[in-house]
Coordinates of N, CA and C in Angstrom, one line a residue:
R1 N -17.1 12.6 -20.9 CA -17.9 11.9 -19.9 C -18.3 10.5 -20.5
R2 N -18.6 10.5 -21.8 CA -19.0 9.2 -22.4 C -17.8 8.2 -22.3
D3 N -16.6 8.7 -22.6 CA -15.4 7.8 -22.4 C -15.3 7.3 -21.0
L4 N -15.6 8.1 -20.0 CA -15.5 7.7 -18.6 C -16.6 6.7 -18.3
E5 N -17.8 6.9 -18.9 CA -18.9 5.9 -18.6 C -18.5 4.5 -19.2
I6 N -17.9 4.5 -20.4 CA -17.4 3.3 -21.0 C -16.4 2.6 -20.1
I7 N -15.4 3.4 -19.6 CA -14.4 2.9 -18.7 C -15.0 2.2 -17.5
K8 N -16.0 2.9 -16.9 CA -16.6 2.3 -15.7 C -17.4 1.0 -16.0
R9 N -18.0 1.0 -17.2 CA -18.7 -0.3 -17.6 C -17.7 -1.4 -17.8
L10 N -16.6 -1.1 -18.4 CA -15.5 -2.1 -18.7 C -14.8 -2.6 -17.4
S11 N -14.8 -1.6 -16.4 CA -14.2 -1.9 -15.1 C -12.8 -2.5 -15.1
P12 N -11.8 -1.8 -15.8 CA -10.5 -2.4 -15.8 C -9.8 -2.2 -14.5
T13 N -8.7 -3.0 -14.3 CA -8.0 -3.0 -13.0 C -7.3 -1.6 -12.9
Q14 N -6.8 -1.0 -14.0 CA -6.1 0.3 -13.9 C -6.6 1.2 -15.0
V15 N -6.7 2.5 -14.6 CA -7.0 3.6 -15.5 C -5.9 4.6 -15.4
T16 N -5.3 5.0 -16.5 CA -4.3 6.1 -16.4 C -4.7 7.2 -17.4
A17 N -4.9 8.4 -16.8 CA -5.4 9.5 -17.6 C -4.3 10.5 -17.8
Y18 N -3.4 10.3 -18.8 CA -2.3 11.1 -19.0 C -2.7 12.4 -19.7
P19 N -2.1 13.5 -19.2 CA -2.3 14.8 -19.9 C -1.5 14.8 -21.2
L20 N -1.8 15.7 -22.1 CA -1.0 15.8 -23.4 C 0.4 16.2 -23.1
M21 N 1.3 15.4 -23.5 CA 2.8 15.7 -23.2 C 3.4 15.8 -24.6
S22 N 3.8 17.0 -24.9 CA 4.3 17.3 -26.3 C 5.7 17.9 -26.2
S23 N 6.7 17.1 -26.7 CA 8.1 17.6 -26.8 C 8.1 18.5 -28.1
P24 N 9.2 19.2 -28.4 CA 9.2 20.1 -29.6 C 8.7 19.4 -30.9
S25 N 9.2 18.3 -31.2 CA 8.9 17.6 -32.5 C 7.4 17.2 -32.5
V26 N 6.9 16.7 -31.3 CA 5.5 16.3 -31.2 C 4.6 17.5 -31.4
K27 N 5.0 18.7 -30.8 CA 4.2 19.9 -31.0 C 4.0 20.2 -32.5
S28 N 5.2 20.1 -33.2 CA 5.1 20.4 -34.6 C 4.2 19.4 -35.4
L29 N 4.3 18.2 -35.0 CA 3.5 17.1 -35.6 C 2.0 17.4 -35.4
I30 N 1.7 17.7 -34.1 CA 0.3 18.0 -33.7 C -0.3 19.2 -34.5
K31 N 0.6 20.2 -34.6 CA 0.1 21.4 -35.3 C -0.1 21.2 -36.7
R32 N 0.7 20.3 -37.4 CA 0.5 20.0 -38.8 C -0.7 19.2 -39.0
S33 N -1.0 18.3 -38.1 CA -2.1 17.3 -38.3 C -3.4 17.8 -37.8
I34 N -3.5 18.5 -36.7 CA -4.9 18.9 -36.2 C -4.9 20.4 -35.8
G35 N -3.8 21.1 -36.0 CA -3.8 22.5 -35.7 C -3.4 22.8 -34.2
D36 N -3.5 24.1 -33.8 CA -3.1 24.5 -32.5 C -4.0 23.8 -31.4
I37 N -3.3 23.5 -30.3 CA -4.0 22.9 -29.2 C -4.1 23.9 -28.0
S38 N -5.3 23.9 -27.5 CA -5.6 24.8 -26.3 C -5.7 23.9 -25.0
L39 N -5.0 24.3 -24.0 CA -5.1 23.6 -22.7 C -6.0 24.3 -21.7
D40 N -6.8 25.2 -22.2 CA -7.7 26.0 -21.3 C -8.6 25.1 -20.5
K41 N -9.1 24.0 -21.0 CA -10.0 23.2 -20.3 C -9.4 22.0 -19.6
E42 N -8.1 22.0 -19.6 CA -7.4 20.8 -19.0 C -7.7 20.7 -17.5
A43 N -7.7 21.7 -16.7 CA -8.0 21.6 -15.3 C -9.5 21.2 -15.1
T44 N -10.4 21.7 -15.9 CA -11.8 21.4 -15.7 C -12.0 19.9 -16.1
L45 N -11.4 19.4 -17.1 CA -11.5 18.0 -17.5 C -10.9 17.1 -16.5
Y46 N -9.8 17.6 -15.8 CA -9.2 16.8 -14.8 C -10.2 16.6 -13.6
R47 N -10.9 17.7 -13.3 CA -11.8 17.6 -12.2 C -13.0 16.6 -12.5
V48 N -13.4 16.6 -13.8 CA -14.4 15.6 -14.2 C -13.9 14.2 -14.0
I49 N -12.7 13.9 -14.4 CA -12.1 12.6 -14.3 C -12.1 12.2 -12.8
L50 N -11.7 13.0 -11.9 CA -11.7 12.7 -10.5 C -13.1 12.4 -10.0
E51 N -14.0 13.3 -10.4 CA -15.4 13.1 -9.9 C -16.0 11.7 -10.4
E52 N -15.6 11.3 -11.6 CA -16.2 10.1 -12.1 C -15.5 8.8 -11.6
L53 N -14.2 8.9 -11.4 CA -13.5 7.7 -11.1 C -13.3 7.4 -9.6
L54 N -13.2 8.4 -8.7 CA -12.8 8.2 -7.4 C -13.8 7.4 -6.5
G55 N -15.1 7.2 -7.0 CA -16.0 6.4 -6.3 C -15.6 4.9 -6.4
E56 N -15.1 4.5 -7.5 CA -14.8 3.1 -7.7 C -13.3 2.8 -7.7
Y57 N -12.5 3.8 -7.8 CA -11.0 3.6 -7.9 C -10.3 4.3 -6.8
N58 N -9.1 3.8 -6.4 CA -8.2 4.5 -5.6 C -7.2 5.3 -6.5
Q59 N -6.9 6.5 -6.1 CA -6.0 7.3 -6.9 C -4.6 7.0 -6.3
I60 N -3.7 6.5 -7.2 CA -2.3 6.1 -6.7 C -1.3 7.1 -7.2
S61 N -1.7 8.0 -8.1 CA -0.8 9.2 -8.4 C -1.8 10.2 -9.0
S62 N -1.3 11.3 -9.4 CA -2.1 12.4 -9.9 C -2.9 11.9 -11.2
W63 N -2.3 11.0 -11.9 CA -3.0 10.6 -13.2 C -3.3 9.1 -13.3
A64 N -3.0 8.3 -12.2 CA -3.3 6.9 -12.3 C -4.3 6.4 -11.2
F65 N -5.1 5.5 -11.6 CA -6.2 5.0 -10.7 C -6.2 3.5 -10.8
S66 N -6.4 2.8 -9.6 CA -6.5 1.4 -9.6 C -7.7 0.9 -8.9
K67 N -8.3 -0.2 -9.4 CA -9.5 -0.7 -8.8 C -9.2 -1.0 -7.3
K68 N -10.2 -0.7 -6.5 CA -10.0 -0.9 -5.1 C -9.7 -2.3 -4.8
G69 N -8.6 -2.6 -4.0 CA -8.2 -3.9 -3.7 C -7.1 -4.4 -4.6
D70 N -6.8 -3.7 -5.7 CA -5.8 -4.1 -6.7 C -4.8 -3.0 -6.9
D71 N -4.3 -2.5 -5.9 CA -3.3 -1.4 -6.0 C -2.1 -1.9 -6.8
I72 N -1.5 -1.0 -7.6 CA -0.4 -1.4 -8.5 C 0.7 -0.3 -8.4
I73 N 1.8 -0.6 -8.9 CA 2.9 0.4 -9.0 C 2.8 1.0 -10.4
D74 N 2.6 2.3 -10.4 CA 2.4 3.0 -11.7 C 3.7 3.6 -12.2
E75 N 4.4 4.4 -11.4 CA 5.6 5.1 -11.8 C 6.7 4.7 -10.9
Y76 N 7.8 4.1 -11.5 CA 8.9 3.7 -10.6 C 9.6 4.9 -10.0
V77 N 9.5 6.1 -10.7 CA 10.2 7.2 -10.1 C 9.5 7.7 -8.8
V78 N 8.3 7.3 -8.6 CA 7.6 7.7 -7.4 C 8.0 6.7 -6.3
N79 N 8.0 5.4 -6.6 CA 8.2 4.4 -5.6 C 9.6 4.2 -5.2
H80 N 10.6 4.6 -6.1 CA 12.0 4.4 -5.8 C 12.8 5.7 -6.0
D81 N 13.6 6.0 -5.0 CA 14.4 7.2 -5.0 C 15.5 7.1 -6.1
E82 N 16.0 5.8 -6.3 CA 17.0 5.6 -7.3 C 16.6 4.5 -8.3
Y83 N 17.1 4.6 -9.5 CA 16.7 3.6 -10.5 C 17.8 3.5 -11.5
V84 N 17.9 2.3 -12.2 CA 18.9 2.0 -13.2 C 18.2 1.7 -14.5
G85 N 18.6 2.4 -15.5 CA 18.1 2.1 -16.9 C 19.1 1.3 -17.7
I86 N 18.6 0.3 -18.3 CA 19.4 -0.6 -19.1 C 19.0 -0.6 -20.5
G87 N 20.0 -0.4 -21.4 CA 19.7 -0.3 -22.9 C 20.0 1.0 -23.5
S88 N 20.1 1.1 -24.8 CA 20.4 2.3 -25.5 C 19.3 3.4 -25.2
G89 N 19.8 4.6 -24.8 CA 18.8 5.7 -24.6 C 18.1 5.7 -23.3
S90 N 18.5 4.8 -22.4 CA 17.9 4.8 -21.1 C 18.5 5.7 -20.1
F91 N 17.7 6.1 -19.0 CA 18.2 7.0 -18.0 C 18.3 6.2 -16.7
S92 N 19.3 6.7 -15.8 CA 19.5 6.2 -14.5 C 19.6 7.4 -13.6
F93 N 19.2 7.2 -12.3 CA 19.4 8.2 -11.3 C 20.0 7.6 -10.0
L94 N 21.2 7.9 -9.7 CA 22.0 7.2 -8.6 C 22.8 8.3 -7.9
D95 N 22.6 8.4 -6.6 CA 23.4 9.2 -5.7 C 23.4 10.7 -6.3
G96 N 22.3 11.1 -6.7 CA 22.1 12.5 -7.1 C 22.6 12.8 -8.5
V97 N 23.0 11.8 -9.3 CA 23.5 12.0 -10.6 C 22.5 11.3 -11.6
L98 N 22.1 12.1 -12.6 CA 21.3 11.6 -13.7 C 22.2 11.1 -14.9
Y99 N 22.2 9.8 -15.2 CA 23.0 9.3 -16.3 C 22.1 9.0 -17.5
T100 N 22.7 9.2 -18.7 CA 22.0 8.8 -19.9 C 22.9 7.9 -20.7
N101 N 22.3 6.8 -21.1 CA 23.1 5.9 -22.0 C 23.0 6.4 -23.5
T102 N 24.1 6.1 -24.2 CA 24.1 6.6 -25.6 C 22.9 6.1 -26.4
F103 N 22.5 7.0 -27.3 CA 21.3 6.7 -28.1 C 21.8 6.0 -29.4
S104 N 23.0 5.9 -29.6 CA 23.6 5.2 -30.8 C 23.6 3.7 -30.5
L105 N 22.8 2.9 -31.3 CA 22.8 1.4 -31.1 C 24.2 0.9 -31.4
K106 N 24.8 1.4 -32.4 CA 26.2 0.9 -32.8 C 27.2 1.2 -31.7
E107 N 27.2 2.4 -31.1 CA 28.1 2.7 -30.1 C 27.8 2.0 -28.8
Y108 N 26.5 1.8 -28.5 CA 26.1 1.1 -27.3 C 26.6 -0.4 -27.4
A109 N 26.4 -1.0 -28.5 CA 26.8 -2.4 -28.7 C 28.4 -2.5 -28.6
T110 N 29.1 -1.6 -29.2 CA 30.6 -1.6 -29.1 C 31.0 -1.5 -27.7
R111 N 30.4 -0.6 -26.9 CA 30.9 -0.4 -25.5 C 30.6 -1.6 -24.7
I112 N 29.4 -2.2 -24.8 CA 29.0 -3.3 -24.0 C 29.9 -4.5 -24.4
E113 N 30.2 -4.7 -25.7 CA 31.0 -5.9 -26.1 C 32.5 -5.7 -25.6
S114 N 32.9 -4.5 -25.4 CA 34.3 -4.3 -24.9 C 34.3 -4.2 -23.3
G115 N 33.2 -4.5 -22.7 CA 33.2 -4.6 -21.2 C 32.9 -3.2 -20.6
K116 N 32.6 -2.2 -21.3 CA 32.3 -0.9 -20.8 C 30.8 -0.7 -20.6
M117 N 30.5 0.4 -20.0 CA 29.1 0.8 -19.8 C 28.7 1.7 -21.0
G118 N 27.4 1.8 -21.2 CA 26.8 2.5 -22.3 C 26.6 4.0 -22.0
L119 N 27.2 4.6 -21.0 CA 26.9 5.9 -20.6 C 27.5 6.9 -21.6
S120 N 26.7 8.0 -21.8 CA 27.2 9.1 -22.7 C 27.1 10.4 -22.1
R121 N 26.2 10.6 -21.1 CA 26.1 11.9 -20.4 C 25.8 11.7 -19.0
A122 N 26.2 12.7 -18.1 CA 25.9 12.6 -16.7 C 25.8 14.0 -16.2
R123 N 24.8 14.2 -15.2 CA 24.7 15.5 -14.6 C 24.4 15.3 -13.2
K124 N 25.2 16.0 -12.3 CA 25.1 16.0 -10.9 C 24.1 17.0 -10.4
Y125 N 23.1 16.7 -9.6 CA 22.2 17.6 -9.0 C 22.5 17.9 -7.5
G126 N 22.4 19.1 -7.2 CA 22.7 19.5 -5.8 C 21.6 19.0 -4.8
R127 N 21.9 19.2 -3.6 CA 21.0 18.7 -2.5 C 19.6 19.4 -2.6
L128 N 19.6 20.7 -2.8 CA 18.3 21.4 -2.9 C 17.5 20.9 -4.1
S129 N 18.1 20.7 -5.2 CA 17.4 20.2 -6.4 C 16.9 18.8 -6.1
Q130 N 17.6 18.0 -5.4 CA 17.2 16.6 -5.1 C 16.0 16.7 -4.1
M131 N 16.0 17.6 -3.2 CA 14.9 17.7 -2.3 C 13.6 18.2 -3.0
Q132 N 13.8 19.2 -3.9 CA 12.7 19.7 -4.6 C 12.1 18.6 -5.5
Y133 N 12.9 17.8 -6.1 CA 12.5 16.7 -7.0 C 11.7 15.7 -6.1
R134 N 12.2 15.3 -5.0 CA 11.5 14.3 -4.2 C 10.2 14.8 -3.6
L135 N 10.1 16.1 -3.3 CA 8.9 16.7 -2.9 C 7.8 16.7 -4.0
M136 N 8.2 17.0 -5.2 CA 7.3 17.0 -6.4 C 6.8 15.6 -6.7
V137 N 7.8 14.7 -6.7 CA 7.4 13.3 -7.1 C 6.6 12.7 -6.0
G138 N 6.9 12.9 -4.7 CA 6.1 12.4 -3.6 C 4.7 12.9 -3.6
L139 N 4.5 14.2 -3.8 CA 3.2 14.7 -3.8 C 2.4 14.3 -5.0
F140 N 3.1 14.2 -6.1 CA 2.4 13.6 -7.3 C 1.9 12.2 -7.0
G141 N 2.7 11.4 -6.3 CA 2.4 10.0 -5.9 C 1.4 9.9 -4.7
G142 N 0.9 11.0 -4.2 CA -0.1 10.9 -3.2 C 0.3 11.5 -1.8
G143 N 1.6 11.6 -1.5 CA 1.9 12.1 -0.2 C 3.4 12.0 0.1
V144 N 3.9 12.9 1.1 CA 5.2 12.9 1.5 C 5.3 12.7 3.0
H145 N 5.9 11.7 3.5 CA 6.1 11.4 4.9 C 7.3 12.3 5.4
K146 N 7.0 13.3 6.3 CA 8.0 14.2 6.7 C 9.1 13.6 7.4
E147 N 8.9 12.5 8.2 CA 10.0 11.9 8.9 C 10.9 11.1 8.0
S148 N 10.3 10.5 7.0 CA 11.2 9.7 6.0 C 12.0 10.7 5.2
F149 N 11.4 11.8 4.8 CA 12.1 12.9 4.1 C 13.3 13.4 4.9
S150 N 13.0 13.7 6.2 CA 14.1 14.2 7.0 C 15.2 13.2 7.2
R151 N 14.9 11.9 7.3 CA 15.9 10.9 7.4 C 16.8 10.9 6.2
Q152 N 16.1 10.9 5.0 CA 16.9 10.8 3.8 C 17.8 12.0 3.6
F153 N 17.4 13.2 3.9 CA 18.2 14.4 3.6 C 18.9 15.0 4.9
K154 N 18.7 14.3 6.0 CA 19.4 14.7 7.2 C 19.0 16.1 7.7
M155 N 17.8 16.5 7.4 CA 17.3 17.8 7.9 C 15.7 17.8 7.8
P156 N 15.0 18.5 8.7 CA 13.6 18.6 8.6 C 13.2 19.2 7.3
I157 N 12.1 18.8 6.7 CA 11.6 19.3 5.4 C 11.3 20.8 5.5
E158 N 10.8 21.2 6.7 CA 10.5 22.6 6.8 C 11.7 23.5 6.8
V159 N 12.9 23.0 7.1 CA 14.1 23.7 7.0 C 14.7 23.7 5.6
G160 N 14.7 22.5 5.0 CA 15.3 22.4 3.6 C 14.5 23.0 2.6
L161 N 13.1 23.0 2.7 CA 12.3 23.5 1.7 C 11.3 24.5 2.3
F162 N 11.7 25.4 3.0 CA 10.9 26.4 3.7 C 10.1 27.2 2.7
K163 N 10.7 27.7 1.7 CA 10.1 28.6 0.7 C 9.1 27.8 -0.1
E164 N 9.4 26.6 -0.5 CA 8.5 25.8 -1.3 C 7.3 25.4 -0.6
L165 N 7.4 25.0 0.7 CA 6.3 24.6 1.5 C 5.4 25.8 1.8
L166 N 6.0 27.0 2.0 CA 5.2 28.2 2.2 C 4.4 28.6 1.0
F167 N 5.0 28.5 -0.2 CA 4.2 28.7 -1.4 C 3.1 27.7 -1.6
L168 N 3.4 26.4 -1.4 CA 2.3 25.4 -1.6 C 1.2 25.6 -0.6
R169 N 1.5 25.9 0.6 CA 0.5 26.1 1.6 C -0.4 27.4 1.3
C170 N 0.3 28.4 1.0 CA -0.4 29.7 0.6 C -1.3 29.5 -0.6
A171 N -0.9 28.6 -1.5 CA -1.6 28.4 -2.7 C -2.7 27.4 -2.5
G172 N -2.8 26.8 -1.3 CA -3.8 25.8 -1.0 C -3.6 24.5 -1.8
A173 N -2.3 24.2 -2.0 CA -2.0 23.0 -2.8 C -1.7 21.7 -1.9
I174 N -1.4 22.0 -0.7 CA -1.1 20.8 0.2 C -1.8 21.0 1.6
R175 N -2.0 19.8 2.2 CA -2.5 19.8 3.6 C -1.7 18.8 4.4
E176 N -1.7 18.9 5.7 CA -0.9 18.0 6.5 C -1.8 17.2 7.5
K177 N -1.5 15.9 7.6 CA -2.3 15.1 8.6 C -1.3 14.0 9.1
E178 N -1.1 14.0 10.4 CA -0.3 13.0 11.1 C 1.1 12.9 10.5
G179 N 1.7 14.0 10.3 CA 3.1 14.0 9.8 C 3.3 13.7 8.3
V180 N 2.2 13.7 7.5 CA 2.2 13.4 6.1 C 1.6 14.6 5.4
L181 N 2.3 15.0 4.3 CA 1.9 16.1 3.5 C 1.1 15.5 2.3
Y182 N -0.2 15.9 2.1 CA -1.0 15.4 1.0 C -1.4 16.5 0.1
P183 N -1.5 16.2 -1.2 CA -2.0 17.2 -2.2 C -3.5 17.4 -2.0
T184 N -3.9 18.7 -2.1 CA -5.4 19.0 -2.2 C -5.8 18.7 -3.6
L185 N -7.1 19.0 -3.9 CA -7.6 18.9 -5.3 C -6.8 19.8 -6.2
K186 N -6.6 21.0 -5.7 CA -5.8 21.9 -6.5 C -4.4 21.4 -6.7
G187 N -3.8 20.9 -5.6 CA -2.5 20.3 -5.6 C -2.3 19.2 -6.6
K188 N -3.3 18.3 -6.6 CA -3.2 17.2 -7.5 C -3.0 17.6 -9.0
Y189 N -3.7 18.6 -9.4 CA -3.6 19.1 -10.7 C -2.2 19.8 -10.9
L190 N -1.8 20.6 -9.9 CA -0.5 21.2 -9.9 C 0.6 20.2 -10.1
F191 N 0.6 19.1 -9.4 CA 1.7 18.2 -9.5 C 1.6 17.3 -10.7
L192 N 0.4 17.1 -11.2 CA 0.2 16.5 -12.5 C 0.9 17.3 -13.6
S193 N 0.7 18.6 -13.5 CA 1.3 19.6 -14.5 C 2.8 19.6 -14.4
M194 N 3.3 19.5 -13.2 CA 4.8 19.5 -13.0 C 5.4 18.3 -13.5
M195 N 4.7 17.1 -13.2 CA 5.3 15.9 -13.8 C 5.2 15.8 -15.3
K196 N 4.2 16.4 -15.8 CA 4.1 16.5 -17.3 C 5.2 17.2 -17.8
E197 N 5.6 18.4 -17.2 CA 6.7 19.1 -17.7 C 8.1 18.4 -17.5
F198 N 8.1 17.6 -16.4 CA 9.3 16.8 -16.2 C 9.5 15.8 -17.3
Y199 N 8.5 15.1 -17.7 CA 8.6 14.1 -18.8 C 8.8 14.7 -20.1
I200 N 8.2 15.9 -20.3 CA 8.5 16.6 -21.6 C 9.9 17.0 -21.7
G201 N 10.5 17.4 -20.5 CA 12.0 17.6 -20.5 C 12.8 16.4 -20.9
M202 N 12.4 15.3 -20.3 CA 13.1 14.0 -20.6 C 13.0 13.7 -22.1
D203 N 11.8 13.9 -22.7 CA 11.6 13.6 -24.1 C 12.4 14.6 -25.0
T204 N 12.6 15.8 -24.5 CA 13.4 16.8 -25.2 C 14.9 16.4 -25.3
V205 N 15.4 15.8 -24.1 CA 16.7 15.3 -24.1 C 16.9 14.2 -25.1
R206 N 15.9 13.3 -25.2 CA 15.9 12.2 -26.1 C 16.0 12.7 -27.5
E207 N 15.2 13.7 -27.8 CA 15.2 14.2 -29.2 C 16.5 14.9 -29.6
E208 N 17.1 15.6 -28.6 CA 18.3 16.3 -28.9 C 19.4 15.2 -29.1
S209 N 19.4 14.2 -28.3 CA 20.4 13.1 -28.4 C 20.3 12.4 -29.8
R210 N 19.0 12.1 -30.2 CA 18.8 11.4 -31.4 C 19.2 12.3 -32.6
A211 N 19.0 13.6 -32.5 CA 19.3 14.5 -33.6 C 20.8 14.6 -33.9
R212 N 21.6 14.2 -32.9 CA 23.1 14.3 -33.1 C 23.6 13.0 -33.8
L213 N 22.8 12.0 -33.9 CA 23.2 10.7 -34.5 C 23.1 10.8 -36.1
S214 N 24.1 10.1 -36.7 CA 24.0 10.0 -38.1 C 23.2 8.7 -38.4
S215 N 22.8 8.5 -39.7 CA 22.0 7.3 -40.0 C 22.8 6.0 -39.7
E216 N 24.1 6.1 -39.7 CA 24.9 4.9 -39.4 C 24.9 4.5 -37.9
D217 N 24.6 5.5 -37.1 CA 24.6 5.3 -35.7 C 23.3 4.7 -35.2
M218 N 22.2 4.9 -35.9 CA 20.9 4.5 -35.5 C 20.7 3.0 -35.4

């Protein structure tokens, strides 16, 4: 609460309250440095953050807040269905395929110099996985417009994601108003947790890719 009071006195344009995101190597580092970590109070602390900030800030995602009148873009994965990553170790998502550029600086440079792309891995995601992903990201970002979703996937969201919506409604995680699905207070924390696991997964891929490199590749 003291940290939040300091933040309110400083009155920055943006506040981002990230949850602890720990990939396997980070977990080991945290355990060696400060011991085991408990997340038992995470939900309670999240509610405190919302209580303290929402009077002065607009919430633009589950963990990002902007000063009223100064809305910003926080997460490109929320605002854009597709994106291109440039550089060694970057990720791209195009037409349902997740691409990863090589983590080897030497290999990346060689490929680019020869007129090739730096891609090293690719994984195609099916339609259901893409719909689930957009639902998660949209609700994390504040809401999902049912009509836009239906246009994108050529079917009503209630048809494509019947089980998912049934679960979220029964759990009290979403509400609907004028054709838009919004997260409830419980839902905001749920989608914060899901996005946290998404980014932990991305970090795990990075760690696995780096682990395959020799010192000459770095």
